[in-house]
Amino acid sequence: MAMTGVLRPGHAQIRVLDLEEGVRHYRDILGLVETGRDAQGRVYFKCWDERDHNSFILRQADCAGLDFFGFKVLDTATLNKLDADLQAYGVKTERIPAGDMLETGERVRFEIPSGHLIELYAEKTSVGNGCGLVNPVAWTADSERGIAPVRLDHALLYGPNVAAVQKLFTEVLGFYLVERVLTPDGAGNVAIWLSCGHKVHDIAFAEYPEPGKLHHCSFLLETWEEVLRAGDIMSVNKTPVDIGPTRHGVTRGCTIYAWDPSGNRFETFMGGYQPYPDYKEALTWTFDNFGQGLDYPQRKLHETFLTVVS
Amino acid sequence: MSAFQIRIIETGECFPCDSDQSVLEGMVKLGKRGIPAGCRGGACGVCKVEVVSGSLERKVMSRSHVSEEDEKNGRVLACRISPSSDLELRVIGGMKRSVCKQESEKSFLK
């Protein structure tokens, strides 16, 4: 498909309780590439196969969770148009100047009805993936270091007003609904999976009474064997695992959920099918089958999935 | 490394916990049913306890769940504390229900 508008998840800024403990986890165990530190003390990372300077930022704070989640858009004209569209829709936006984040251009930030801060930006310095741009090599040392995901894939965010969030993402930002779980009475959606391209999801939301909560950020692996290898690496390093390795019913992706040292859940994910925006009907799970949606082999709705967030 | 005894006041149960383990790890290693270990990193608040007696080492934990007043009153997250003496504690977080339910189930089986 032609990629226009919002292209993909671009960055997530996460709060950690102990910065160096967090750095050791994301750099040495997950295997992200550290790309810089700024005057605020934030530490920047990218996944090895991402070309842009950063996709995952750690900030030390006294409570864990998500500061903001950003999407890269096609160009500056698109950024300006989406900013105007958001304002016309009644969403208050804020412009954050270029350079506030390392190697990152101007950002448009806004709060969505679930209480999360979402950002759009068009410019971020391309630093490459280390394989070269002419006659590139297939892999580098960073692609074998730690779990070594290829990119930041998506996030699942918990908060109220999922219906209003869905409306904003589909009517203003150009996302489409790929899958959903119905509320117990079947009248609404308790969880939604949204795509801006043809990945099975770029962001997901689940209904939760407290606003602004992080369920997980997800990092993409390329094979099921790499997911199993990730499980081994987690066990070697005593990383607390929540669920998996297993396969989701929702998205058909393969997964492990685990926690970083500050209690932020992260996912190592691969697979899923390839939806396109002409898929008019979202795949639908009834609430009583949510367990299969989460853990397809065990058909089990793990309590921690519903209750543990940061 | 020293081993200390941790006593859960509500149930009277004791379990051993080394000084280099978190109190939650000691509890989980009992292998009992229904101890819902959450994030184990000080963020989710599931394992909140009130330490009534004893001394402990603590790591930083999220202010979302442990206020300064909580901390002054011994209310902490079990995943972020390690014992430096025997401890007595009450379970006050999300795992309270299953810790106490487990005891009543055990009594039923006797």
Short mmCIF file of N, CA and C in Angstrom, two decimals, chain A residues 17-18 21 62-64 213 240-242 259-264 303-304 308-310, chain B residues 25 36-44 46 59-65 80 94 97:
data_model
loop_
_atom_site.label_atom_id
_atom_site.label_comp_id
_atom_site.label_asym_id
_atom_site.label_seq_id
_atom_site.Cartn_x
_atom_site.Cartn_y
_atom_site.Cartn_z
N LEU A 17 12.52 3.60 37.70
CA LEU A 17 12.81 4.00 39.07
C LEU A 17 14.31 4.12 39.33
N ASP A 18 15.10 3.37 38.59
CA ASP A 18 16.56 3.42 38.72
C ASP A 18 17.12 3.40 37.30
N GLU A 21 19.88 0.74 36.28
CA GLU A 21 19.29 -0.60 36.28
C GLU A 21 18.45 -0.78 35.00
N ASP A 62 10.03 9.04 40.01
CA ASP A 62 9.68 8.31 41.23
C ASP A 62 8.46 7.39 41.04
N CYS A 63 7.90 7.36 39.83
CA CYS A 63 6.90 6.33 39.54
C CYS A 63 7.11 5.85 38.11
N ALA A 64 6.89 4.55 37.91
CA ALA A 64 7.12 3.95 36.59
C ALA A 64 5.97 4.32 35.66
N LYS A 213 -2.37 4.70 31.79
CA LYS A 213 -1.54 3.58 32.25
C LYS A 213 -0.89 2.86 31.07
N PRO A 240 11.67 -11.17 35.27
CA PRO A 240 10.37 -11.76 35.58
C PRO A 240 9.45 -11.81 34.35
N VAL A 241 9.00 -13.04 34.04
CA VAL A 241 8.12 -13.24 32.87
C VAL A 241 6.68 -13.27 33.35
N ASP A 242 5.81 -12.64 32.58
CA ASP A 242 4.38 -12.63 32.89
C ASP A 242 3.68 -13.79 32.18
N TRP A 259 8.69 -8.16 32.52
CA TRP A 259 8.80 -6.85 33.16
C TRP A 259 10.23 -6.37 33.23
N ASP A 260 10.41 -5.07 33.04
CA ASP A 260 11.73 -4.47 33.24
C ASP A 260 11.95 -4.29 34.75
N PRO A 261 13.14 -3.87 35.18
CA PRO A 261 13.42 -3.81 36.63
C PRO A 261 12.58 -2.79 37.38
N SER A 262 11.89 -1.88 36.67
CA SER A 262 11.02 -0.91 37.35
C SER A 262 9.56 -1.34 37.29
N GLY A 263 9.28 -2.51 36.72
CA GLY A 263 7.90 -3.00 36.67
C GLY A 263 7.11 -2.53 35.47
N ASN A 264 7.78 -2.01 34.45
CA ASN A 264 7.10 -1.72 33.19
C ASN A 264 7.09 -3.01 32.36
N GLU A 303 -4.89 -13.33 34.99
CA GLU A 303 -5.35 -12.19 35.79
C GLU A 303 -4.39 -11.00 35.69
N THR A 304 -3.10 -11.31 35.63
CA THR A 304 -2.13 -10.21 35.59
C THR A 304 -2.31 -9.34 34.35
N VAL A 308 -2.30 -5.79 36.11
CA VAL A 308 -0.96 -5.26 36.41
C VAL A 308 -0.54 -4.28 35.32
N VAL A 309 -0.45 -3.01 35.68
CA VAL A 309 -0.04 -1.97 34.74
C VAL A 309 0.91 -1.02 35.47
N SER A 310 1.56 -0.15 34.72
CA SER A 310 2.44 0.83 35.38
C SER A 310 2.09 2.22 34.87
N GLU B 25 9.90 -12.66 46.66
CA GLU B 25 10.55 -13.88 46.15
C GLU B 25 10.46 -15.00 47.16
N PRO B 36 -0.22 -14.02 43.71
CA PRO B 36 -0.18 -13.37 42.40
C PRO B 36 0.95 -12.37 42.32
N ALA B 37 2.14 -12.86 42.02
CA ALA B 37 3.27 -11.95 41.86
C ALA B 37 2.97 -11.07 40.65
N GLY B 38 3.08 -9.77 40.83
CA GLY B 38 2.82 -8.85 39.73
C GLY B 38 4.11 -8.54 39.00
N CYS B 39 4.41 -7.24 38.90
CA CYS B 39 5.54 -6.84 38.05
C CYS B 39 6.88 -7.12 38.69
N ARG B 40 6.91 -7.26 40.00
CA ARG B 40 8.14 -7.56 40.76
C ARG B 40 9.21 -6.48 40.60
N GLY B 41 8.76 -5.27 40.19
CA GLY B 41 9.73 -4.19 40.01
C GLY B 41 9.34 -2.90 40.72
N GLY B 42 8.32 -2.97 41.58
CA GLY B 42 7.96 -1.78 42.35
C GLY B 42 6.99 -0.84 41.68
N ALA B 43 6.30 -1.31 40.62
CA ALA B 43 5.41 -0.42 39.87
C ALA B 43 3.93 -0.68 40.07
N CYS B 44 3.53 -1.95 40.24
CA CYS B 44 2.10 -2.26 40.11
C CYS B 44 1.34 -2.24 41.43
N VAL B 46 0.65 -4.61 43.56
CA VAL B 46 -0.07 -5.83 43.94
C VAL B 46 0.44 -6.38 45.28
N LYS B 59 14.55 -0.95 48.13
CA LYS B 59 14.91 -0.30 46.86
C LYS B 59 13.81 0.70 46.55
N VAL B 60 14.08 1.59 45.61
CA VAL B 60 13.09 2.61 45.27
C VAL B 60 11.84 1.92 44.71
N MET B 61 10.67 2.46 45.08
CA MET B 61 9.39 1.92 44.60
C MET B 61 8.47 3.06 44.18
N SER B 62 7.49 2.71 43.35
CA SER B 62 6.71 3.76 42.71
C SER B 62 5.87 4.56 43.70
N ARG B 63 5.95 5.88 43.59
CA ARG B 63 5.12 6.77 44.42
C ARG B 63 3.63 6.64 44.06
N SER B 64 3.34 6.01 42.92
CA SER B 64 1.92 5.77 42.58
C SER B 64 1.27 4.87 43.62
N HIS B 65 2.07 4.06 44.28
CA HIS B 65 1.50 3.07 45.22
C HIS B 65 2.00 3.23 46.64
N ARG B 80 10.26 -5.07 46.63
CA ARG B 80 11.39 -4.13 46.68
C ARG B 80 12.05 -4.06 48.05
N GLY B 94 -3.10 -6.08 46.40
CA GLY B 94 -4.04 -6.88 45.64
C GLY B 94 -3.95 -8.37 45.92
N ARG B 97 -6.36 -10.97 49.11
CA ARG B 97 -7.49 -11.89 48.98
C ARG B 97 -6.98 -13.33 48.83
#
